[in-house]
Short mmCIF file of C-alpha atoms and ligand atoms in Angstrom, two decimals:
data_model
loop_
_atom_site.label_atom_id
_atom_site.label_comp_id
_atom_site.label_asym_id
_atom_site.label_seq_id
_atom_site.Cartn_x
_atom_site.Cartn_y
_atom_site.Cartn_z
CA MET A 24 41.75 -27.32 30.37
CA ALA A 25 44.45 -25.90 32.48
CA HIS A 26 47.00 -29.16 33.55
CA ASP A 27 49.26 -28.95 36.73
CA LEU A 28 52.34 -29.49 35.39
CA GLU A 29 54.75 -30.41 37.91
CA PRO A 30 53.39 -33.10 39.23
CA ILE A 31 53.07 -34.46 35.58
CA VAL A 32 57.13 -33.31 35.52
CA ARG A 33 58.22 -35.44 37.89
CA GLN A 34 56.99 -39.00 36.49
CA PHE A 35 59.87 -38.91 34.03
CA GLN A 36 63.51 -39.30 34.76
CA PHE A 37 64.98 -36.08 34.35
CA GLY A 38 67.32 -36.23 37.11
CA GLY A 39 66.61 -32.84 38.46
CA ALA A 40 63.75 -30.12 38.99
CA ALA A 41 61.91 -28.35 36.45
CA ARG A 42 62.66 -24.65 36.77
CA ARG A 43 60.32 -23.40 34.19
CA ILE A 44 57.71 -24.76 32.13
CA GLU A 45 56.11 -22.87 29.36
CA PRO A 46 53.93 -23.68 26.45
CA HIS A 47 55.53 -23.77 23.15
CA GLY A 48 54.88 -24.43 19.23
CA CYS A 49 51.49 -24.20 17.12
CA GLY A 50 50.76 -27.54 16.75
CA HIS A 51 46.70 -28.10 15.75
CA ILE A 52 46.42 -31.14 17.98
CA ASN A 53 48.46 -31.93 20.72
CA ASP A 54 49.63 -29.77 23.70
CA THR A 55 53.25 -28.94 23.64
CA TYR A 56 55.67 -27.13 26.31
CA ALA A 57 59.00 -26.34 26.70
CA VAL A 58 60.39 -27.90 30.30
CA ALA A 59 63.86 -26.37 31.81
CA ILE A 60 65.50 -28.61 34.01
CA GLY A 61 68.44 -27.41 36.74
CA PRO A 62 68.99 -25.07 39.30
CA GLU A 63 67.87 -21.25 38.67
CA ASP A 64 71.84 -20.18 38.92
CA GLY A 65 73.36 -22.98 36.61
CA PRO A 66 73.12 -24.27 33.40
CA ALA A 67 69.69 -25.70 31.87
CA ARG A 68 68.71 -28.53 30.45
CA ARG A 69 65.46 -28.60 28.17
CA TYR A 70 62.85 -30.72 27.12
CA ILE A 71 59.91 -31.25 25.30
CA LEU A 72 56.75 -32.14 27.46
CA GLN A 73 53.41 -33.04 25.50
CA ARG A 74 50.22 -34.11 26.02
CA LEU A 75 48.68 -36.66 23.63
CA ASN A 76 45.09 -35.69 22.62
CA HIS A 77 43.59 -38.98 23.18
CA GLN A 78 40.25 -37.43 21.89
CA VAL A 79 42.62 -37.83 18.25
CA PHE A 80 44.68 -40.48 18.86
CA HIS A 81 42.15 -43.51 20.42
CA GLN A 82 45.17 -45.93 21.49
CA PRO A 83 47.70 -43.34 22.85
CA GLU A 84 49.63 -46.76 23.72
CA GLN A 85 50.12 -47.92 20.33
CA VAL A 86 50.96 -44.36 19.26
CA MET A 87 53.72 -44.61 21.45
CA ALA A 88 54.63 -48.09 20.61
CA ASN A 89 54.91 -46.55 17.14
CA ILE A 90 57.18 -43.92 17.88
CA GLU A 91 59.60 -46.22 20.41
CA ALA A 92 59.92 -48.34 17.30
CA VAL A 93 60.74 -45.75 14.68
CA THR A 94 62.85 -43.73 16.78
CA ARG A 95 65.00 -46.76 17.71
CA HIS A 96 65.20 -47.94 14.21
CA LEU A 97 66.17 -44.64 13.06
CA ARG A 98 68.89 -43.70 15.89
CA ARG A 99 70.41 -47.15 14.53
CA LYS A 100 70.26 -45.57 10.92
CA ILE A 101 71.53 -42.00 11.47
CA ALA A 102 74.42 -43.45 13.38
CA ALA A 103 75.52 -46.03 10.87
CA ALA A 104 75.21 -43.06 8.32
CA GLY A 105 77.84 -41.02 10.54
CA GLY A 106 75.00 -38.71 11.43
CA ASP A 107 74.22 -37.72 15.18
CA PRO A 108 71.28 -39.45 16.63
CA ASP A 109 70.66 -36.90 19.22
CA ARG A 110 70.28 -34.32 16.87
CA GLU A 111 68.65 -35.99 13.89
CA THR A 112 65.58 -37.72 15.70
CA LEU A 113 63.25 -37.76 18.50
CA ASN A 114 64.44 -38.87 21.42
CA LEU A 115 62.01 -40.21 24.04
CA VAL A 116 62.86 -39.59 27.91
CA PRO A 117 61.25 -42.68 29.78
CA ALA A 118 58.82 -42.60 32.42
CA VAL A 119 60.03 -43.62 36.21
CA ASP A 120 58.28 -46.74 35.59
CA GLY A 121 60.27 -47.32 32.53
CA ARG A 122 57.70 -46.79 30.13
CA SER A 123 57.89 -44.31 27.27
CA PHE A 124 54.27 -42.08 28.68
CA TYR A 125 52.81 -41.26 31.60
CA ARG A 126 48.97 -41.59 32.12
CA ASP A 127 47.76 -39.39 34.84
CA GLY A 128 44.81 -40.05 36.73
CA ASP A 129 42.62 -38.19 34.89
CA GLY A 130 43.21 -40.17 31.47
CA ASN A 131 45.75 -38.19 29.67
CA TYR A 132 49.17 -39.42 28.03
CA TRP A 133 52.23 -37.44 28.76
CA ARG A 134 55.10 -37.77 26.62
CA VAL A 135 58.62 -36.27 27.04
CA TYR A 136 61.47 -35.47 24.21
CA ALA A 137 64.87 -34.74 24.71
CA PHE A 138 64.48 -30.98 23.54
CA ILE A 139 66.62 -30.33 20.21
CA GLY A 140 68.44 -26.72 20.27
CA GLY A 141 70.07 -24.42 17.88
CA ALA A 142 67.47 -25.37 15.66
CA ARG A 143 63.86 -24.29 14.59
CA THR A 144 60.71 -24.62 12.93
CA TYR A 145 59.22 -22.27 10.76
CA GLN A 146 55.36 -21.30 10.59
CA VAL A 147 55.65 -19.32 7.02
CA VAL A 148 58.05 -20.41 4.65
CA GLU A 149 60.84 -17.73 4.64
CA SER A 150 63.46 -18.54 1.99
CA PRO A 151 63.39 -21.44 -0.76
CA GLU A 152 66.60 -23.05 0.67
CA HIS A 153 64.31 -24.16 3.31
CA LEU A 154 62.05 -26.13 1.19
CA TYR A 155 64.72 -27.72 -0.57
CA HIS A 156 66.43 -28.58 2.80
CA ALA A 157 62.93 -30.04 4.15
CA GLY A 158 62.44 -31.83 0.99
CA ARG A 159 65.93 -33.53 1.62
CA ALA A 160 64.72 -34.32 5.42
CA PHE A 161 61.56 -35.71 4.58
CA GLY A 162 63.01 -38.16 1.55
CA LYS A 163 65.57 -38.85 3.63
CA PHE A 164 63.07 -40.19 6.29
CA LEU A 165 61.30 -42.11 3.74
CA ARG A 166 64.38 -44.50 2.57
CA MET A 167 65.21 -44.71 5.88
CA LEU A 168 62.59 -46.14 7.03
CA GLU A 169 62.30 -48.68 3.97
CA ASP A 170 63.38 -51.38 5.57
CA PHE A 171 61.26 -50.79 8.54
CA PRO A 172 58.64 -53.76 8.91
CA ALA A 173 55.44 -51.87 8.16
CA ALA A 174 53.51 -54.70 9.75
CA ARG A 175 54.61 -53.83 12.94
CA LEU A 176 52.98 -50.10 12.93
CA HIS A 177 50.02 -49.67 14.40
CA GLU A 178 47.52 -47.55 12.22
CA THR A 179 46.85 -44.67 14.63
CA ILE A 180 44.31 -42.88 13.16
CA PRO A 181 42.50 -45.55 10.90
CA ASP A 182 42.19 -44.13 7.18
CA PHE A 183 43.78 -41.01 7.97
CA HIS A 184 44.49 -40.27 4.41
CA HIS A 185 41.11 -42.20 3.00
CA THR A 186 39.97 -39.35 1.29
CA ARG A 187 36.99 -40.48 -0.12
CA GLN A 188 36.43 -40.86 3.29
CA ARG A 189 37.00 -37.41 4.10
CA PHE A 190 34.87 -36.95 1.57
CA GLU A 191 31.82 -39.05 2.75
CA ARG A 192 32.34 -37.54 6.25
CA PHE A 193 32.35 -33.78 5.03
CA GLN A 194 28.43 -34.80 2.97
CA GLN A 195 27.37 -36.27 6.67
CA ALA A 196 28.54 -32.97 8.48
CA LEU A 197 26.95 -30.91 5.35
CA ALA A 198 23.73 -33.27 5.86
CA ARG A 199 23.47 -32.53 9.31
CA ASP A 200 24.70 -29.23 9.50
CA SER A 201 24.95 -29.03 13.36
CA ALA A 202 26.30 -25.95 13.57
CA GLY A 203 23.66 -24.50 11.17
CA ARG A 204 26.90 -22.88 9.27
CA ALA A 205 26.00 -24.42 5.74
CA ARG A 206 24.06 -21.78 4.08
CA ALA A 207 26.63 -19.27 4.83
CA VAL A 208 29.53 -21.28 2.82
CA GLY A 209 27.95 -22.25 -0.17
CA ALA A 210 30.70 -21.30 -2.21
CA GLU A 211 33.48 -23.61 -0.03
CA ILE A 212 30.86 -26.54 -0.35
CA ASP A 213 30.46 -26.29 -4.04
CA PHE A 214 34.46 -26.38 -4.63
CA VAL A 215 34.19 -29.60 -2.57
CA LEU A 216 31.21 -31.08 -4.38
CA SER A 217 32.73 -29.96 -7.63
CA ARG A 218 36.00 -32.08 -7.05
CA ALA A 219 34.31 -35.69 -5.72
CA ALA A 220 35.75 -37.57 -8.21
CA ASP A 221 39.22 -36.93 -7.39
CA THR A 222 38.92 -37.86 -3.83
CA ALA A 223 38.61 -41.97 -5.36
CA VAL A 224 41.74 -41.87 -7.02
CA LEU A 225 44.57 -42.79 -4.91
CA VAL A 226 42.05 -45.24 -2.78
CA GLU A 227 41.29 -47.01 -5.93
CA LEU A 228 44.84 -47.30 -7.11
CA ILE A 229 46.10 -48.61 -3.98
CA ALA A 230 43.12 -51.02 -3.72
CA ALA A 231 44.33 -52.02 -7.20
CA GLY A 232 47.53 -52.96 -6.28
CA ARG A 233 49.03 -50.16 -8.40
CA LEU A 234 50.77 -47.70 -5.64
CA PRO A 235 52.93 -49.67 -2.60
CA LEU A 236 52.36 -48.44 0.98
CA ARG A 237 55.45 -47.57 2.41
CA VAL A 238 56.49 -46.18 5.84
CA THR A 239 55.18 -42.86 5.77
CA HIS A 240 54.98 -39.74 8.35
CA ASN A 241 51.53 -38.68 6.69
CA ASP A 242 52.21 -35.06 8.44
CA THR A 243 54.60 -33.92 6.66
CA LYS A 244 53.79 -30.24 7.34
CA PHE A 245 56.57 -27.34 7.07
CA ASN A 246 56.65 -26.59 10.64
CA ASN A 247 56.93 -30.59 11.59
CA VAL A 248 60.47 -30.18 10.32
CA LEU A 249 63.50 -29.23 12.28
CA ILE A 250 65.65 -26.50 10.35
CA ASP A 251 69.16 -25.92 11.60
CA ASP A 252 69.96 -22.04 12.44
CA ALA A 253 73.37 -22.74 11.69
CA THR A 254 73.48 -24.52 8.41
CA GLY A 255 69.61 -24.15 7.40
CA ALA A 256 69.56 -27.77 6.26
CA GLY A 257 66.39 -29.95 7.63
CA LEU A 258 67.89 -31.57 10.80
CA CYS A 259 64.94 -33.63 12.70
CA VAL A 260 61.31 -34.83 11.80
CA LEU A 261 59.31 -34.02 14.51
CA ASP A 262 55.47 -35.32 15.04
CA LEU A 263 55.88 -38.65 14.86
CA ASP A 264 52.04 -39.44 15.63
CA THR A 265 51.01 -40.56 12.58
CA VAL A 266 54.08 -42.59 11.15
CA MET A 267 52.26 -45.80 9.84
CA PRO A 268 51.80 -47.31 6.53
CA GLY A 269 50.78 -45.04 3.79
CA LEU A 270 51.65 -43.38 0.09
CA SER A 271 54.75 -41.25 -0.49
CA LEU A 272 52.32 -38.86 -2.41
CA TYR A 273 50.69 -38.20 0.98
CA ASP A 274 54.12 -36.93 2.21
CA PHE A 275 55.07 -35.26 -1.13
CA GLY A 276 51.72 -33.64 -0.87
CA ASP A 277 51.32 -32.62 2.63
CA ALA A 278 54.66 -30.79 2.50
CA ILE A 279 53.85 -28.95 -0.87
CA ARG A 280 50.50 -27.80 0.42
CA SER A 281 51.97 -26.78 3.39
CA GLY A 282 55.24 -25.53 2.34
CA ALA A 283 54.62 -24.35 -1.42
CA THR A 284 53.45 -20.77 -0.23
CA ARG A 285 54.88 -17.88 1.67
CA ALA A 286 51.24 -17.14 3.33
CA ALA A 287 50.11 -18.57 6.78
CA GLU A 288 47.51 -21.33 6.60
CA ASP A 289 44.92 -19.55 7.98
CA GLU A 290 45.90 -16.35 6.10
CA PRO A 291 42.40 -14.24 6.03
CA ASP A 292 43.22 -12.25 2.91
CA LEU A 293 43.02 -14.93 -0.13
CA ALA A 294 45.06 -12.18 -2.16
CA LYS A 295 47.77 -13.25 0.09
CA VAL A 296 47.03 -16.61 -1.10
CA SER A 297 49.16 -18.32 -3.86
CA LEU A 298 51.12 -21.27 -4.72
CA ASP A 299 55.07 -20.61 -5.35
CA MET A 300 56.54 -22.30 -7.89
CA ALA A 301 60.25 -21.74 -6.94
CA LEU A 302 59.13 -23.56 -3.34
CA PHE A 303 57.70 -26.18 -5.10
CA GLU A 304 60.54 -26.73 -7.61
CA GLN A 305 63.04 -26.63 -4.64
CA PHE A 306 60.80 -29.04 -2.34
CA SER A 307 60.64 -31.22 -5.30
CA ARG A 308 64.34 -31.34 -6.00
CA GLY A 309 64.97 -32.08 -2.10
CA TYR A 310 62.98 -34.71 -1.33
CA LEU A 311 63.64 -36.36 -4.65
CA ALA A 312 67.16 -36.07 -4.01
CA GLU A 313 66.58 -38.65 -1.45
CA ALA A 314 63.39 -40.37 -2.18
CA GLY A 315 63.30 -40.30 -5.81
CA PRO A 316 65.59 -43.87 -6.39
CA VAL A 317 63.11 -45.53 -4.82
CA LEU A 318 60.02 -44.19 -6.11
CA THR A 319 58.10 -46.22 -9.15
CA PRO A 320 57.35 -44.54 -12.46
CA LEU A 321 53.55 -44.02 -11.00
CA GLU A 322 54.78 -42.70 -7.89
CA LEU A 323 56.73 -40.19 -9.56
CA GLU A 324 53.88 -39.73 -12.37
CA TYR A 325 51.56 -38.79 -9.45
CA LEU A 326 53.51 -36.00 -7.27
CA PRO A 327 51.40 -33.46 -8.33
CA PHE A 328 48.09 -35.17 -8.10
CA GLY A 329 49.18 -35.86 -4.76
CA ALA A 330 50.13 -32.08 -3.73
CA LYS A 331 46.52 -31.40 -5.07
CA LEU A 332 44.76 -34.07 -3.10
CA MET A 333 46.56 -33.49 -0.27
CA THR A 334 45.37 -30.07 -0.06
CA LEU A 335 41.90 -30.83 -1.08
CA GLU A 336 41.77 -32.99 1.67
CA CYS A 337 43.04 -30.74 3.90
CA GLY A 338 40.53 -28.09 3.22
CA ILE A 339 38.02 -30.41 3.27
CA ARG A 340 38.72 -31.11 6.95
CA PHE A 341 38.85 -27.93 7.64
CA LEU A 342 35.22 -27.44 6.62
CA THR A 343 34.04 -30.55 7.69
CA ASP A 344 35.25 -28.85 11.23
CA HIS A 345 33.62 -25.52 10.50
CA LEU A 346 30.12 -27.31 9.83
CA GLU A 347 30.52 -29.60 12.79
CA GLY A 348 31.10 -26.29 15.18
CA ASP A 349 35.36 -26.76 15.52
CA VAL A 350 35.58 -30.26 17.36
CA TYR A 351 38.76 -31.45 15.86
CA PHE A 352 41.10 -28.74 15.02
CA LYS A 353 42.42 -25.99 17.68
CA ILE A 354 40.91 -22.71 16.84
CA HIS A 355 42.26 -19.42 18.13
CA ARG A 356 39.09 -17.43 16.90
CA PRO A 357 35.65 -17.45 15.36
CA GLY A 358 35.55 -19.06 11.83
CA HIS A 359 39.59 -20.11 12.09
CA ASN A 360 38.57 -23.64 10.27
CA LEU A 361 37.10 -21.52 7.55
CA ASP A 362 39.77 -19.32 6.97
CA ARG A 363 41.93 -22.55 7.06
CA ALA A 364 39.46 -24.12 4.75
CA ARG A 365 39.62 -21.47 1.91
CA THR A 366 43.30 -20.63 1.95
CA GLN A 367 42.99 -24.87 0.78
CA PHE A 368 40.65 -24.07 -1.67
CA LYS A 369 42.63 -21.02 -2.93
CA LEU A 370 46.13 -23.51 -3.68
CA VAL A 371 43.82 -25.96 -4.98
CA ALA A 372 42.91 -23.60 -7.72
CA GLU A 373 46.24 -22.23 -7.94
CA LEU A 374 47.84 -26.19 -8.46
CA GLU A 375 45.18 -26.94 -11.25
CA LYS A 376 46.47 -23.73 -12.73
CA HIS A 377 50.10 -24.92 -12.57
CA TRP A 378 49.60 -28.63 -13.73
CA ASP A 379 52.03 -28.57 -16.30
CA ARG A 380 54.62 -26.78 -15.37
CA MET A 381 54.55 -28.67 -11.84
CA ALA A 382 54.27 -32.02 -14.24
CA ARG A 383 57.42 -30.51 -16.08
CA LEU A 384 59.20 -30.24 -13.00
CA THR A 385 58.66 -33.73 -11.20
CA GLY A 386 59.26 -35.29 -14.62
CA GLU A 387 62.41 -34.11 -14.71
CA TYR A 388 63.26 -36.59 -12.34
CA ARG A 389 62.37 -39.41 -13.89
P1 ADP B 16 51.64 -31.11 17.21
O1 ADP B 16 51.56 -32.54 17.11
O2 ADP B 16 50.70 -30.38 18.19
O3 ADP B 16 52.05 -30.24 15.86
P2 ADP B 16 54.68 -31.03 17.64
O4 ADP B 16 55.38 -32.39 17.56
O5 ADP B 16 54.99 -31.15 16.35
O6 ADP B 16 52.92 -31.31 18.22
O7 ADP B 16 55.41 -30.05 18.42
C1 ADP B 16 54.85 -29.26 18.37
C2 ADP B 16 56.24 -27.89 18.35
O8 ADP B 16 57.10 -28.24 18.98
C3 ADP B 16 57.20 -28.43 16.82
O9 ADP B 16 56.48 -27.43 15.81
C4 ADP B 16 58.44 -27.70 17.22
O10 ADP B 16 58.46 -26.64 17.04
C5 ADP B 16 58.55 -28.35 18.96
N1 ADP B 16 59.19 -29.20 18.92
C6 ADP B 16 58.74 -30.38 19.02
N2 ADP B 16 59.35 -31.40 19.77
C7 ADP B 16 60.94 -30.89 19.66
C8 ADP B 16 62.32 -31.30 20.03
N3 ADP B 16 62.57 -32.35 20.38
N4 ADP B 16 63.09 -30.49 20.19
C9 ADP B 16 62.67 -29.24 19.53
N5 ADP B 16 61.20 -28.51 19.85
C10 ADP B 16 60.16 -29.50 19.64
C1 GN1 B 17 47.31 -31.42 12.15
O1 GN1 B 17 49.32 -32.09 14.70
P1 GN1 B 17 49.60 -30.78 13.61
O2 GN1 B 17 48.81 -29.70 13.63
O3 GN1 B 17 51.35 -30.91 13.11
C2 GN1 B 17 46.64 -32.81 11.93
C3 GN1 B 17 47.36 -32.59 10.18
C4 GN1 B 17 46.88 -31.51 9.20
C5 GN1 B 17 47.28 -30.21 9.99
C6 GN1 B 17 46.78 -29.27 9.12
C7 GN1 B 17 46.29 -35.88 13.63
O4 GN1 B 17 48.95 -31.55 12.05
O5 GN1 B 17 46.70 -34.16 9.59
O6 GN1 B 17 47.17 -31.43 8.15
O7 GN1 B 17 46.89 -30.22 11.42
N1 GN1 B 17 47.21 -33.59 12.29
C8 GN1 B 17 46.23 -35.06 12.15
O8 GN1 B 17 47.60 -27.82 9.42
O9 GN1 B 17 45.19 -34.39 12.19
MG1 MG B 18 53.14 -30.48 14.48
#
């Protein structure tokens, strides 16, 4: 649905009129726009305007409360460490009524962040250094939130990484086959069914009290970290909607899923999809340089499994969405979610093949 954005923009404390509003970024969930404020002939100030997807986030006000609290905490930490809180974390721009969001007459929730310039996100990994620095950024994120009171966070999507439940929902979608697509994806279905046992492993370790819940990001896709154009460093972790109690293995794993390959997540030619161990190594080095000292021996031991499980889970989610007729992730072509599921399964198979090497690399830290 197209939205009339000018009246929305007027609901925020920009201190000027919008001269340009254009779609921005490639997220699968929210709608993102870049907004330029200021006179046509003068310098512009830039902002990010987002419509929060309330089909996905059922309690948008809780999402915003989390983001307000987390960014406030990060600002303090970054400033105390001599960093630049205006560039190293997201900064919300308040609405005219002082709240951190604006709810329009149709029930849409909108928010604005200051635009962080001189940096970019990448859909496809271009260099191993990027991965090292992304690893540092996500590792530092975990560390900076170590003393954040996790109980204050709302669970914005309940059981987001409860992989067993994701698997059960997949089985239900398969049984229903509401879009009539199951017959054509037998190989993918078998791939998932043959790995059913994996889906219970981490939830059981949590239940047994063997893995600590921490404040985690939970969506550490490579395009959720801004890379500084000038230095190549991981400048700022974005997309804080799913920050909630979780496992370090989720963050490590999802970053490997999306970052330890040169292929796009939706690459239709599977011959081009492979795990790049140099990228795996770089991310692991960066992540462990920051987060290693706080991780327990069992967390360190399970890092490779986290990578496999998050990749499998994501593939299961894409395949479920394909079976349900593409109701969750934005798609841009027919079969898009199936292409995405296939890349994830190819990567799972590659991760299985490289197990010993991954264990050696992450084991070096222990
Ligand atoms: P989604 O949840 O849909 O993935 P994101 O919050 O990740 O949305 O934003 C989508 C894209 O917008 C990001 O990948 C990034 O390129 C860009 N972006 C988001 N916030 C900022 C910001 N504050 N400054 C600069 N670019 C941003
Ligand atoms: C979605 O919002 P975005 O595009 O960063 C999804 C993640 C998936 C990812 C797969 C809230 O992330 O969980 O891993 O797509 N976010 C949500 O690309 O479901
Ligand atoms: Mg994103």
